[in-house]
PDB file of C-alpha atoms in Angstrom:
ATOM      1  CA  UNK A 295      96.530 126.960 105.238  1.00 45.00           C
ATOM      2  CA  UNK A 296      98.805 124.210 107.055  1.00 56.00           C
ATOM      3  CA  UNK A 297     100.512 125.016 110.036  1.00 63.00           C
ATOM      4  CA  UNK A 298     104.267 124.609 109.597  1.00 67.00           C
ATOM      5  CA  UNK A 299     105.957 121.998 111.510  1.00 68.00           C
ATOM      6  CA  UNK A 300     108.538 123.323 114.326  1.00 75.00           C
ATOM      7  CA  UNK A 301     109.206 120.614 116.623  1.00 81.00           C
ATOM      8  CA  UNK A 302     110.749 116.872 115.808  1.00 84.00           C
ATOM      9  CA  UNK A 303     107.755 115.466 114.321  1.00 85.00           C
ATOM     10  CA  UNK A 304     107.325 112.122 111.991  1.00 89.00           C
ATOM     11  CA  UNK A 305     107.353 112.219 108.528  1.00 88.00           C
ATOM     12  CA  UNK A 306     105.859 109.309 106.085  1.00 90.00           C
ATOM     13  CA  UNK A 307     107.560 109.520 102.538  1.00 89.00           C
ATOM     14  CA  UNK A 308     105.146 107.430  99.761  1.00 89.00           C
ATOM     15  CA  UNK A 309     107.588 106.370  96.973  1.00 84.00           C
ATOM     16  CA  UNK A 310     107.374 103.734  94.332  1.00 84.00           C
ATOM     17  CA  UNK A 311     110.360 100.952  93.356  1.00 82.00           C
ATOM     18  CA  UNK A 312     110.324  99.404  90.206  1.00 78.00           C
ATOM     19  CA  UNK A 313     112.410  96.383  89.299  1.00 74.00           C
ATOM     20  CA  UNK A 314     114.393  96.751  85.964  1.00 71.00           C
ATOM     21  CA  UNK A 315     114.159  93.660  83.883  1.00 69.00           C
ATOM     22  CA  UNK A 316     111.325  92.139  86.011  1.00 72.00           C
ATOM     23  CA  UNK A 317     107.703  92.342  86.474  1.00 76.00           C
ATOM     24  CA  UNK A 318     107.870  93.585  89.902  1.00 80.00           C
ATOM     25  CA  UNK A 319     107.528  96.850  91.764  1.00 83.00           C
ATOM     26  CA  UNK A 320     107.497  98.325  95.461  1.00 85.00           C
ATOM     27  CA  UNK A 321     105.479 100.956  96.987  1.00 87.00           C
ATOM     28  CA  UNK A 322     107.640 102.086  99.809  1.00 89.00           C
ATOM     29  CA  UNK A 323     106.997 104.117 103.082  1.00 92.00           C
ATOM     30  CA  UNK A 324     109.994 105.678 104.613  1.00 89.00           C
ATOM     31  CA  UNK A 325     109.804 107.339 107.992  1.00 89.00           C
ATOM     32  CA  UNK A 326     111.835 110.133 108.605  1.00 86.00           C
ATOM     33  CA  UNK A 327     112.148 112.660 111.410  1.00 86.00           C
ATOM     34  CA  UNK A 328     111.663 116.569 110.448  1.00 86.00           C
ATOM     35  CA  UNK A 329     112.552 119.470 112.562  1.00 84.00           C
ATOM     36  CA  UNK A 330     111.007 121.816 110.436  1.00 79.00           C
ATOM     37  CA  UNK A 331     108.268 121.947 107.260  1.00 77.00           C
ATOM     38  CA  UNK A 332     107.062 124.625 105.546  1.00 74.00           C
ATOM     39  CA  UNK A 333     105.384 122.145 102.495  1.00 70.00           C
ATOM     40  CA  UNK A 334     106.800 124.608  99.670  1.00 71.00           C
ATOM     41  CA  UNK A 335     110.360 123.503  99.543  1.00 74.00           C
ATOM     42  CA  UNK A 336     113.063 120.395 101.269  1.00 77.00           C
ATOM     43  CA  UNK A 337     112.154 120.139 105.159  1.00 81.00           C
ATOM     44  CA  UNK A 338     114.415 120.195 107.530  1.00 82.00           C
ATOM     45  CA  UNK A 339     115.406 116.505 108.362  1.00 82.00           C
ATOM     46  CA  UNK A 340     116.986 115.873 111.727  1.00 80.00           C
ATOM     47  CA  UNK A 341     120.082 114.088 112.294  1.00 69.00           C
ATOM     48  CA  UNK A 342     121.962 111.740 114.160  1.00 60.00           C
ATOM     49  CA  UNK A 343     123.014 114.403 116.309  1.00 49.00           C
ATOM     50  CA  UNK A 344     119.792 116.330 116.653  1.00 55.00           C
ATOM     51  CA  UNK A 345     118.435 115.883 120.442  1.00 70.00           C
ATOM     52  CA  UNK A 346     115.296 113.958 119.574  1.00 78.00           C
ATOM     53  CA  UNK A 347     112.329 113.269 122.228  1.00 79.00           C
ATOM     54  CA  UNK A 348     112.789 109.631 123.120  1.00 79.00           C
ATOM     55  CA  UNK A 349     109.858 108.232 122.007  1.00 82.00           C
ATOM     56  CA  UNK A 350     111.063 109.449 117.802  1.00 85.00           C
ATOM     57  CA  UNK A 351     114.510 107.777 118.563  1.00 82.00           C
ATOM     58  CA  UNK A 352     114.399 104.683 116.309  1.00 84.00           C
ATOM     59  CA  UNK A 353     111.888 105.819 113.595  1.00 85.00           C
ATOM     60  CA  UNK A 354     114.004 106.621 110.139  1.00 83.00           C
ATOM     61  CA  UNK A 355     115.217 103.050 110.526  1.00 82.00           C
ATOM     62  CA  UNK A 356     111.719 102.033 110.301  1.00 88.00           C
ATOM     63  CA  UNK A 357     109.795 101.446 106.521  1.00 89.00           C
ATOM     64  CA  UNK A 358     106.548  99.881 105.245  1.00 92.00           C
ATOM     65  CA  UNK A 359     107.076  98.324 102.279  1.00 88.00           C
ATOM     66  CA  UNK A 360     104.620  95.997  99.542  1.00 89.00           C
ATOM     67  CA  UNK A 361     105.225  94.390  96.370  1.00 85.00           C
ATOM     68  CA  UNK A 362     102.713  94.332  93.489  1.00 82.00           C
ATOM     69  CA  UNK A 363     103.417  92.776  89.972  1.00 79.00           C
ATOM     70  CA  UNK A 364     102.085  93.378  86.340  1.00 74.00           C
ATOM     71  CA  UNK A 365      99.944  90.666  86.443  1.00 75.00           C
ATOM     72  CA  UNK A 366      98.120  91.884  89.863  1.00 76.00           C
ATOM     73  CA  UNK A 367      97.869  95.588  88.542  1.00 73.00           C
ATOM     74  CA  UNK A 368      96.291  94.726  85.444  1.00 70.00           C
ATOM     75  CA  UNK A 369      93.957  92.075  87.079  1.00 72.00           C
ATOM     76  CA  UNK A 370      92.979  95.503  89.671  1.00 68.00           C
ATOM     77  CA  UNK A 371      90.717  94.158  92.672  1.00 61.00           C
ATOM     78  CA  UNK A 372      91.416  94.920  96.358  1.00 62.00           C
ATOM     79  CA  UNK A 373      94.890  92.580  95.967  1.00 71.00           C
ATOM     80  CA  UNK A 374      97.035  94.643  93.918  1.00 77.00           C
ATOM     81  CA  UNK A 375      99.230  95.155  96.620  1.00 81.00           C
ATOM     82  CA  UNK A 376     100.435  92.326  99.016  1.00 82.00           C
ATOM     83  CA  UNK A 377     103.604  91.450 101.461  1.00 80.00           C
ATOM     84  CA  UNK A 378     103.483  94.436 103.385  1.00 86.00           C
ATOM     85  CA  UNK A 379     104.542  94.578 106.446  1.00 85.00           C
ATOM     86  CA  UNK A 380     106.358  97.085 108.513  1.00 88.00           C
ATOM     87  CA  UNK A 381     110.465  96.330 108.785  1.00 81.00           C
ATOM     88  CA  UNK A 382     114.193  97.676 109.124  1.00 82.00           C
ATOM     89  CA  UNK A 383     114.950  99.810 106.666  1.00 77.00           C
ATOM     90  CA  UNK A 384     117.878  98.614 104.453  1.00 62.00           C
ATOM     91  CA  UNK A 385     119.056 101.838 104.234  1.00 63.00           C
ATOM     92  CA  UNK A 386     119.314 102.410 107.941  1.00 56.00           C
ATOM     93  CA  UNK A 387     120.218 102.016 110.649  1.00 50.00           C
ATOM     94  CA  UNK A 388     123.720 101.808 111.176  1.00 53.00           C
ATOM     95  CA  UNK A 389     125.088  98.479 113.257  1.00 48.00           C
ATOM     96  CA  UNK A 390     125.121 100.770 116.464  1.00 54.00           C
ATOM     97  CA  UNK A 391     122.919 101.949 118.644  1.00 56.00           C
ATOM     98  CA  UNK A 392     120.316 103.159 116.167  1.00 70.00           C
ATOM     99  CA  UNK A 393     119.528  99.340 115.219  1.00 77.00           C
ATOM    100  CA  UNK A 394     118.460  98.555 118.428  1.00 82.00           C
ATOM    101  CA  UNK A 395     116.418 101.720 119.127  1.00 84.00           C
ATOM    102  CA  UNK A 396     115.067 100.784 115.430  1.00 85.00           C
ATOM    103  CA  UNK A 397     113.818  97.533 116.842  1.00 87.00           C
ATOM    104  CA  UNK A 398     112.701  98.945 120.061  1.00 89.00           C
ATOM    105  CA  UNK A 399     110.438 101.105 118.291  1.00 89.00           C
ATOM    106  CA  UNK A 400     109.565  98.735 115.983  1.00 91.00           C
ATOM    107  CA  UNK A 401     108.190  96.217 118.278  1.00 93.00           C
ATOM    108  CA  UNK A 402     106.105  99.581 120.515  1.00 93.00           C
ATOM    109  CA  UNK A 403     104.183 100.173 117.066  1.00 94.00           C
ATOM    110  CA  UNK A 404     103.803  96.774 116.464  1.00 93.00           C
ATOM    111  CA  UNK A 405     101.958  96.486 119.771  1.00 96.00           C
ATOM    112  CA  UNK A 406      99.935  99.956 119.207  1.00 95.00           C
ATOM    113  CA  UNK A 407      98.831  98.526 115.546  1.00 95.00           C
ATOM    114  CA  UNK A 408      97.472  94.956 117.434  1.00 95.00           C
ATOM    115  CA  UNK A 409      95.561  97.307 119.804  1.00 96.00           C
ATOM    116  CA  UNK A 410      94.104  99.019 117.073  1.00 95.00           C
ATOM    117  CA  UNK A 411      93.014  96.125 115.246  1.00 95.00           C
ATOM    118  CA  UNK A 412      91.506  94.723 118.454  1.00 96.00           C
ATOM    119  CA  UNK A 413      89.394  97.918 118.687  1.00 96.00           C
ATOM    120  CA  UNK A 414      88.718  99.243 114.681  1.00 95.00           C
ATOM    121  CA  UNK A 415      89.130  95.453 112.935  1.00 94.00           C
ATOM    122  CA  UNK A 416      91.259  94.377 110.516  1.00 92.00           C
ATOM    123  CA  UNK A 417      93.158  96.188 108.003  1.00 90.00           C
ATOM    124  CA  UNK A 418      91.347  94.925 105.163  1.00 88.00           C
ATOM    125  CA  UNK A 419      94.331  96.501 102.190  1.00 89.00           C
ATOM    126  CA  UNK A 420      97.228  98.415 102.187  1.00 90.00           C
ATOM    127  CA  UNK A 421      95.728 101.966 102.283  1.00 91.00           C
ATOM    128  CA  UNK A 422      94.226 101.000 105.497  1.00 93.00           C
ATOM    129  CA  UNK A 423      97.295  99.620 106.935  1.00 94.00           C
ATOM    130  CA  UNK A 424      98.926 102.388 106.105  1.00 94.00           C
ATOM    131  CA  UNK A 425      96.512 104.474 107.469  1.00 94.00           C
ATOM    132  CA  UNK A 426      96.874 102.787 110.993  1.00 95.00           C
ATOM    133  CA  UNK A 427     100.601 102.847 111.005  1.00 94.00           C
ATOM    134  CA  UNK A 428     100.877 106.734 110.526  1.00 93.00           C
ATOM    135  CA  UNK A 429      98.290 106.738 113.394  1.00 95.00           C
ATOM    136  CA  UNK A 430      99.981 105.000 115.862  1.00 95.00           C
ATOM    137  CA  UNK A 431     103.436 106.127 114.790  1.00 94.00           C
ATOM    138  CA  UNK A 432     101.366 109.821 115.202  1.00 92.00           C
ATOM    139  CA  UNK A 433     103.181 110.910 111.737  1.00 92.00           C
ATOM    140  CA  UNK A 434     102.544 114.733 111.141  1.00 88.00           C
ATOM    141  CA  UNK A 435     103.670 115.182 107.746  1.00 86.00           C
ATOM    142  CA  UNK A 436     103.038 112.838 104.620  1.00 88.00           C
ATOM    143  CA  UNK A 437     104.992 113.429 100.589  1.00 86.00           C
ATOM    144  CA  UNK A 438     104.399 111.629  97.911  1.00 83.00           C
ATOM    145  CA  UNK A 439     107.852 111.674  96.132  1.00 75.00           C
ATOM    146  CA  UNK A 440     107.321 110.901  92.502  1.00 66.00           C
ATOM    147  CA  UNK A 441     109.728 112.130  90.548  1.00 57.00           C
ATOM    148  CA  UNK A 442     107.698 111.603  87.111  1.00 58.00           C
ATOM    149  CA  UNK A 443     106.114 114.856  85.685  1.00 54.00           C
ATOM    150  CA  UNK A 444     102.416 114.423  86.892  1.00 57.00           C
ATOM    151  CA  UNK A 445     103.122 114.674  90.322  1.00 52.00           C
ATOM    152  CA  UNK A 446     106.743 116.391  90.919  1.00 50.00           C
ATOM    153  CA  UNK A 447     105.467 119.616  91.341  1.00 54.00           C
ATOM    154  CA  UNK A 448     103.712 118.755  94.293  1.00 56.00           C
ATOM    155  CA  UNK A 449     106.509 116.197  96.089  1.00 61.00           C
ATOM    156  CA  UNK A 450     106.640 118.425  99.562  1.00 63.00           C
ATOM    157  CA  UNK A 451     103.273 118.693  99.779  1.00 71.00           C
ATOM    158  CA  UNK A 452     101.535 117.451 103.055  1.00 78.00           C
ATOM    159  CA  UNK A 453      98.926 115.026 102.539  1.00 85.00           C
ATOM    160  CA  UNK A 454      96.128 114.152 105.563  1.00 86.00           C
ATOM    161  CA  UNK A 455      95.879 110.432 106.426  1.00 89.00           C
ATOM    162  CA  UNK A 456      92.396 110.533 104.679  1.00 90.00           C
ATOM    163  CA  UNK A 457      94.358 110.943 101.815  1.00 90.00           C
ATOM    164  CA  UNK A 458      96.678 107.934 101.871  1.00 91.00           C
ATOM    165  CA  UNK A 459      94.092 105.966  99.651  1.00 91.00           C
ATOM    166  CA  UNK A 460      95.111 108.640  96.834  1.00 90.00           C
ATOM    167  CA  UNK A 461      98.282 108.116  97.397  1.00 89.00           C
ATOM    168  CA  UNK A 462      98.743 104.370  96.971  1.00 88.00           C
ATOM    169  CA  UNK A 463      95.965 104.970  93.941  1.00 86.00           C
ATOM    170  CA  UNK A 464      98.763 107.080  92.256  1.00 85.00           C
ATOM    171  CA  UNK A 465     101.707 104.451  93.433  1.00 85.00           C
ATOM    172  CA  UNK A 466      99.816 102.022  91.631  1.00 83.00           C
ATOM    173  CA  UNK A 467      99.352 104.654  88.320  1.00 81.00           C
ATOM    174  CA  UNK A 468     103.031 104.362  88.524  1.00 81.00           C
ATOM    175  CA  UNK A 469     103.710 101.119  88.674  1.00 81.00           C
ATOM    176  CA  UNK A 470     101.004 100.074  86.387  1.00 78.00           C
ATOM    177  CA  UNK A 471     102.683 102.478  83.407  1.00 76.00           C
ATOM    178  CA  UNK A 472     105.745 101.122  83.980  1.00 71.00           C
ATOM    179  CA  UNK A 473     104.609  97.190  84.267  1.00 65.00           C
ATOM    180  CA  UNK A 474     102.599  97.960  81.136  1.00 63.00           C
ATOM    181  CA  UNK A 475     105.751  98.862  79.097  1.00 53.00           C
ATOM    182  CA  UNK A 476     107.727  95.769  80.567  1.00 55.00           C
ATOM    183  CA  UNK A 477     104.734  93.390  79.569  1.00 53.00           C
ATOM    184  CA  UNK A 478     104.553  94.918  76.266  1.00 52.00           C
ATOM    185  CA  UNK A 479     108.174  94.531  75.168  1.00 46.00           C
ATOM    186  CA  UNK A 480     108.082  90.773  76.965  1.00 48.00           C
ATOM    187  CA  UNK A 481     105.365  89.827  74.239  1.00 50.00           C
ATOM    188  CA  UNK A 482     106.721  91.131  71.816  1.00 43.00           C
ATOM    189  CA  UNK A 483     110.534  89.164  72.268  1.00 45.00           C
TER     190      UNK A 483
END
């Protein structure tokens, strides 16, 4: 059994974006900060007001994500996900002081990731720059937040960074089902 989360702790949330009337899709990483975490039900996200450690100020403006298209998923191959980089979050932050403590910590993980590349190599696909983010942003707790039937029973679970593969794997079942559908009502206009 897990041990629950009770301190301010980074969270990674996996979820997929798919572009209506286009053959594009996102897999997106959102970062979040959690006081609490049981991995049953909601955890307990911290606020603006919540008195967070200084190194965690600036994270939930932070995301990771790619872009993938029908064509790429249905050609497979170690390419089916490209453009991803680490930026602002559209979402967040507010034009205040957040933005700049987003940035801040941007550019600190930035320089963590180059020193793990220097020593490990790399990141040869998106699982395993994924993999090195949530290590050198030290995240504790990882969802996958589908909200189709297969996996939405198991949305708060916490998944181990040896599982991230999976977790773009089942992304990319996602997307694919849905690019599939848009491809097949494009041939037959």
């Amino acid at each position: 059994m897990q041990k629950h989360i009770s301190k301010p702790s980074v969270m990674a949330r996996f979820g997929i974006e798919k572009c209506n009337y286009s053959e594009f899709g996102h897999i997106n990483v959102n970062f979040n900060i959690v006081e609490t975490a049981d991995y049953q039900s909601a955890p307990k996200f911290a606020h603006y007001d919540f008195d967070l450690p200084k190194t965690l100020h600036g994270i939930s403006g932070l995301t990771i994500q790619s872009q993938t298209s029908a064509e790429a998923l249905i050609n497979g191959g170690n390419q089916r996900i490209y453009g991803y980089q680490l930026h602002l979050s559209t979402n967040q932050p507010a034009l205040d002081q957040d933005l700049f403590s987003s940035i801040k910590a941007g550019q600190r993980f930035k320089k963590k990731l180059d020193a793990l590349v220097e020593r490990e190599g790399y990141a040869k696909d998106f699982a395993t720059y994924l993999g090195y983010m949530m290590r050198v942003m030290n995240v504790k707790y990882i969802s996958f937040e589908s909200y189709s039937e297969k996996h939405h029973n198991r949305r708060w679970m916490n998944y181990k960074i040896s599982e991230v593969p999976d977790l773009v794997e089942k992304c990319i079942s996602e997307l694919a089902e849905y690019a599939k559908w848009n491809i097949d009502t494009d041939k037959a206009a």
